[in-house]
XYZ file of C-alpha atoms in Angstrom:
314
model
C 95.264 69.367 72.874
C 94.028 67.809 76.132
C 97.396 68.572 77.774
C 97.163 72.221 76.707
C 93.607 72.381 78.025
C 94.648 70.839 81.364
C 97.499 73.353 81.673
C 95.023 76.153 80.935
C 92.646 74.759 83.573
C 95.445 74.668 86.173
C 96.464 78.217 85.248
C 92.908 79.472 85.712
C 92.628 77.622 89.036
C 95.738 79.462 90.233
C 94.202 82.763 89.122
C 91.028 81.929 91.056
C 93.037 81.145 94.201
C 95.140 84.304 93.847
C 92.130 86.524 93.177
C 90.159 84.914 96.020
C 93.084 85.563 98.361
C 93.311 89.247 97.411
C 89.524 89.569 97.494
C 89.391 87.949 100.936
C 91.921 90.493 102.202
C 90.200 93.440 100.522
C 86.637 92.460 101.414
C 87.734 91.080 104.791
C 88.886 94.551 105.809
C 85.695 95.912 104.268
C 83.524 93.694 106.485
C 85.082 95.343 109.549
C 83.325 98.611 108.636
C 79.739 97.324 109.251
C 80.889 95.886 112.606
C 82.320 99.263 113.625
C 79.201 101.050 112.351
C 76.948 98.638 114.276
C 78.979 99.244 117.438
C 78.740 103.033 117.050
C 75.154 103.484 115.816
C 73.604 100.474 117.578
C 69.935 100.056 116.512
C 68.290 103.461 116.387
C 66.292 105.749 114.122
C 69.610 107.269 112.962
C 71.038 103.876 111.997
C 67.763 103.012 110.237
C 67.909 106.224 108.153
C 71.572 105.632 107.332
C 71.113 102.035 106.191
C 68.022 102.843 104.122
C 69.895 105.699 102.390
C 72.883 103.408 101.879
C 70.642 100.658 100.431
C 69.134 103.095 97.911
C 72.553 104.367 96.794
C 73.923 100.807 96.587
C 70.878 99.819 94.525
C 71.681 102.408 91.850
C 75.422 101.705 92.130
C 74.731 98.004 91.683
C 72.552 98.552 88.629
C 75.065 100.753 86.806
C 78.444 99.827 88.331
C 78.044 96.029 88.205
C 76.689 96.226 84.663
C 79.590 98.280 83.350
C 82.168 96.114 85.150
C 80.765 92.957 83.566
C 80.092 94.332 80.082
C 83.357 96.206 79.647
C 85.264 92.917 79.255
C 83.570 91.691 76.025
C 83.355 95.304 74.823
C 87.128 95.721 75.287
C 87.816 92.472 73.419
C 85.570 93.591 70.541
C 87.314 96.955 70.478
C 90.739 95.347 70.040
C 89.531 93.727 66.801
C 88.077 96.912 65.325
C 90.095 98.601 62.607
C 87.964 101.753 62.284
C 89.194 103.084 65.648
C 92.921 103.792 65.463
C 93.398 105.299 68.931
C 91.753 102.611 71.068
C 93.370 103.761 74.332
C 92.245 107.315 73.640
C 88.708 106.064 73.017
C 88.656 104.156 76.335
C 89.756 107.343 78.115
C 87.114 109.366 76.278
C 84.446 106.769 77.162
C 85.557 106.932 80.813
C 85.005 110.713 80.865
C 81.656 110.320 79.072
C 80.388 107.746 81.574
C 81.491 109.790 84.619
C 79.843 112.902 83.151
C 76.613 110.925 82.685
C 76.786 109.722 86.323
C 77.326 113.297 87.570
C 74.326 114.541 85.570
C 72.200 111.681 86.948
C 73.205 112.438 90.555
C 72.749 116.202 90.114
C 69.260 115.640 88.668
C 68.274 113.325 91.539
C 69.556 115.768 94.186
C 67.788 118.681 92.445
C 64.474 116.777 92.358
C 64.779 115.909 96.074
C 65.594 119.543 96.912
C 62.541 120.789 94.960
C 60.290 118.229 96.678
C 61.603 119.307 100.099
C 61.181 123.047 99.465
C 57.706 122.524 97.987
C 56.627 120.614 101.090
C 55.818 117.397 99.236
C 58.779 115.636 100.857
C 59.621 116.254 104.516
C 63.166 117.365 105.270
C 64.261 114.288 107.183
C 67.589 112.736 108.068
C 67.018 110.158 105.304
C 66.814 112.861 102.604
C 69.885 114.638 103.987
C 71.869 111.391 104.068
C 70.794 110.524 100.510
C 72.053 113.874 99.247
C 75.237 113.570 101.314
C 76.141 110.064 100.134
C 75.388 110.750 96.436
C 79.066 111.447 95.436
C 79.806 107.852 96.482
C 77.696 106.693 93.515
C 79.881 108.630 91.044
C 83.108 107.194 92.448
C 81.621 103.672 92.405
C 80.814 104.047 88.702
C 84.355 105.150 87.812
C 86.074 102.448 89.897
C 83.876 99.732 88.353
C 84.864 100.862 84.859
C 88.562 100.605 85.744
C 88.212 97.256 87.538
C 86.408 95.867 84.476
C 89.282 96.933 82.208
C 91.847 95.405 84.580
C 89.868 92.141 84.571
C 89.890 92.229 80.758
C 93.721 92.098 80.753
C 93.833 89.423 83.503
C 94.922 91.830 86.259
C 92.232 90.627 88.638
C 94.217 91.098 91.840
C 94.302 94.903 91.609
C 90.530 95.184 91.515
C 90.150 92.514 94.198
C 92.351 94.322 96.746
C 90.893 97.792 96.070
C 87.892 97.493 98.473
C 90.414 97.077 101.295
C 91.899 100.501 100.473
C 88.476 102.110 100.727
C 87.761 100.295 104.002
C 91.027 101.371 105.662
C 90.456 105.048 104.764
C 86.825 104.728 105.856
C 87.779 103.343 109.266
C 90.392 106.083 109.833
C 87.863 108.834 109.016
C 85.200 107.253 111.261
C 87.535 106.925 114.255
C 88.827 110.488 113.837
C 85.501 112.268 113.271
C 82.631 110.207 114.745
C 82.689 112.012 118.096
C 82.483 115.362 116.255
C 80.011 114.814 113.410
C 78.394 111.455 114.231
C 76.805 109.497 111.377
C 78.204 111.978 108.836
C 81.705 110.656 109.558
C 80.582 107.286 108.111
C 79.245 108.998 104.964
C 82.442 111.028 104.625
C 84.532 107.905 105.222
C 82.824 106.020 102.392
C 83.252 108.943 99.980
C 86.923 109.636 100.796
C 87.680 105.904 100.844
C 86.145 105.407 97.393
C 88.055 108.462 96.136
C 91.379 106.947 97.268
C 90.330 103.644 95.685
C 89.834 105.502 92.391
C 93.245 107.174 92.655
C 94.873 103.774 93.249
C 93.063 102.206 90.265
C 93.945 105.168 88.006
C 97.592 104.702 88.954
C 97.407 101.005 87.956
C 95.566 101.880 84.721
C 98.212 104.433 83.709
C 101.038 102.105 84.777
C 99.776 99.369 82.429
C 98.924 101.973 79.749
C 95.348 100.727 79.331
C 93.952 104.153 78.474
C 94.769 107.828 78.609
C 92.574 110.898 78.669
C 91.894 112.396 75.277
C 89.408 115.030 74.106
C 89.913 114.146 70.465
C 86.963 112.304 68.999
C 86.167 110.397 65.840
C 82.816 110.149 64.081
C 82.299 106.522 65.071
C 82.924 107.092 68.814
C 79.241 107.748 69.455
C 78.270 104.562 67.579
C 80.422 102.408 69.862
C 79.216 104.165 73.017
C 75.598 103.615 71.922
C 76.358 99.957 71.146
C 77.827 99.461 74.627
C 74.897 101.145 76.360
C 72.448 99.135 74.251
C 74.164 95.889 75.292
C 74.322 96.938 78.929
C 70.653 97.889 79.252
C 69.509 94.242 79.403
C 71.754 93.607 82.404
C 70.601 96.924 83.910
C 67.018 95.682 83.827
C 67.844 92.320 85.445
C 70.040 93.967 88.108
C 67.274 96.462 88.810
C 64.772 93.669 89.449
C 67.183 91.726 91.682
C 68.482 94.860 93.432
C 65.014 96.037 94.472
C 64.710 93.209 97.012
C 67.167 94.573 99.646
C 65.715 98.091 99.232
C 62.178 96.713 99.639
C 63.254 94.708 102.721
C 64.589 97.837 104.395
C 61.572 99.896 103.326
C 59.265 97.366 105.001
C 61.531 97.596 108.069
C 60.646 101.292 108.438
C 57.062 100.269 109.321
C 58.290 97.970 112.098
C 59.913 98.819 115.437
C 62.796 101.301 115.544
C 66.052 99.488 114.706
C 64.425 96.912 112.386
C 66.142 98.306 109.276
C 69.502 98.101 111.071
C 68.873 94.492 112.141
C 67.997 93.536 108.551
C 71.235 95.188 107.363
C 73.384 93.418 109.972
C 71.821 90.012 109.258
C 72.672 90.136 105.525
C 76.421 90.325 106.239
C 76.489 86.584 106.947
C 75.494 85.725 103.365
C 77.498 88.580 101.832
C 80.824 86.854 102.550
C 80.350 83.660 100.424
C 78.415 85.614 97.764
C 81.258 88.108 97.424
C 83.912 85.398 97.105
C 81.938 83.574 94.407
C 80.847 86.576 92.342
C 84.031 88.570 92.882
C 86.649 85.931 92.087
C 85.351 82.690 90.551
C 82.670 84.144 88.262
C 84.798 87.149 87.237
C 87.580 84.875 85.945
C 85.148 82.433 84.300
C 83.204 85.127 82.463
C 86.352 86.951 81.319
C 87.880 83.714 80.049
C 84.662 82.681 78.289
C 84.434 86.105 76.618
C 87.932 85.605 75.212
C 87.078 82.112 73.962
C 83.929 83.361 72.225
C 85.861 86.154 70.500
C 88.515 83.652 69.417
C 85.816 81.150 68.309
C 87.265 78.540 70.668
C 83.933 76.790 71.195
C 85.151 73.226 72.020
C 87.091 74.516 75.021
C 84.127 76.662 76.015
C 81.890 73.586 76.235
C 84.487 71.762 78.341
C 84.881 74.779 80.574
C 81.157 75.109 81.153
C 80.897 71.500 82.371
C 84.031 71.642 84.524
C 83.382 75.041 86.091
C 79.722 74.321 86.735
C 80.864 71.287 88.734
C 83.585 73.431 90.357
């Protein structure tokens, strides 16, 4: 038993190394984007508006996207055991459409409220409001990509999700270099949106290749019960992510009361800590949590206790 456990530990260590390598490549390319943006925008009122708008969008993306990516793993494992849903792949496709539709409604409502506030004179029509409306499609694409990355993690295909940020970054950089002289800061917004769109296309290709789900409009009576169960489970993580995620938004909001360029300086300074945080949360913790979810569903508690001690030390 100890030999089997040691072999499993070695196997997981290899997965961590492989995922970290792909994540380093993907995120490494991604970290070039802020450097390019800093070089182009410098520290100005435009860069401050952009980074505050980006922080707000990333706050909502973090709350919903991170939660679904983490919770989809145990949900998927539970789903495999259920006998009252025959077409599990069809359900996953249906749930994907449902979640994207909910994200679109949320974004449309937010944009509509901002538009009403602007036209009524309550909210001034500033660059920040325009950028918020412009970058809103990015939130929808982030939600859909997180859903697919979570499913790929559930079947131990971590490397595909890990490399995907690099695809977005490459497209983003190309768009910025081609259009910045013509449309300025909007080329960065457009680059993020198009880059995330290509990332989604890549992930959909991988999903269909491994036959994880397919799109189906057919529903069963118990579909809504499982969707409600998932959302109910996810809401606790939503609350915790919301509390944690408010800090960077608050930091940048405070920066708006300081000298011009303060918000940009706060944004640039956080990139130093983003690198180790990304490697830990994006590779090590993803594999640990996925593996622990499987052990819990298989009632493999002795190994779970060993894992907790070993990986905490790791």
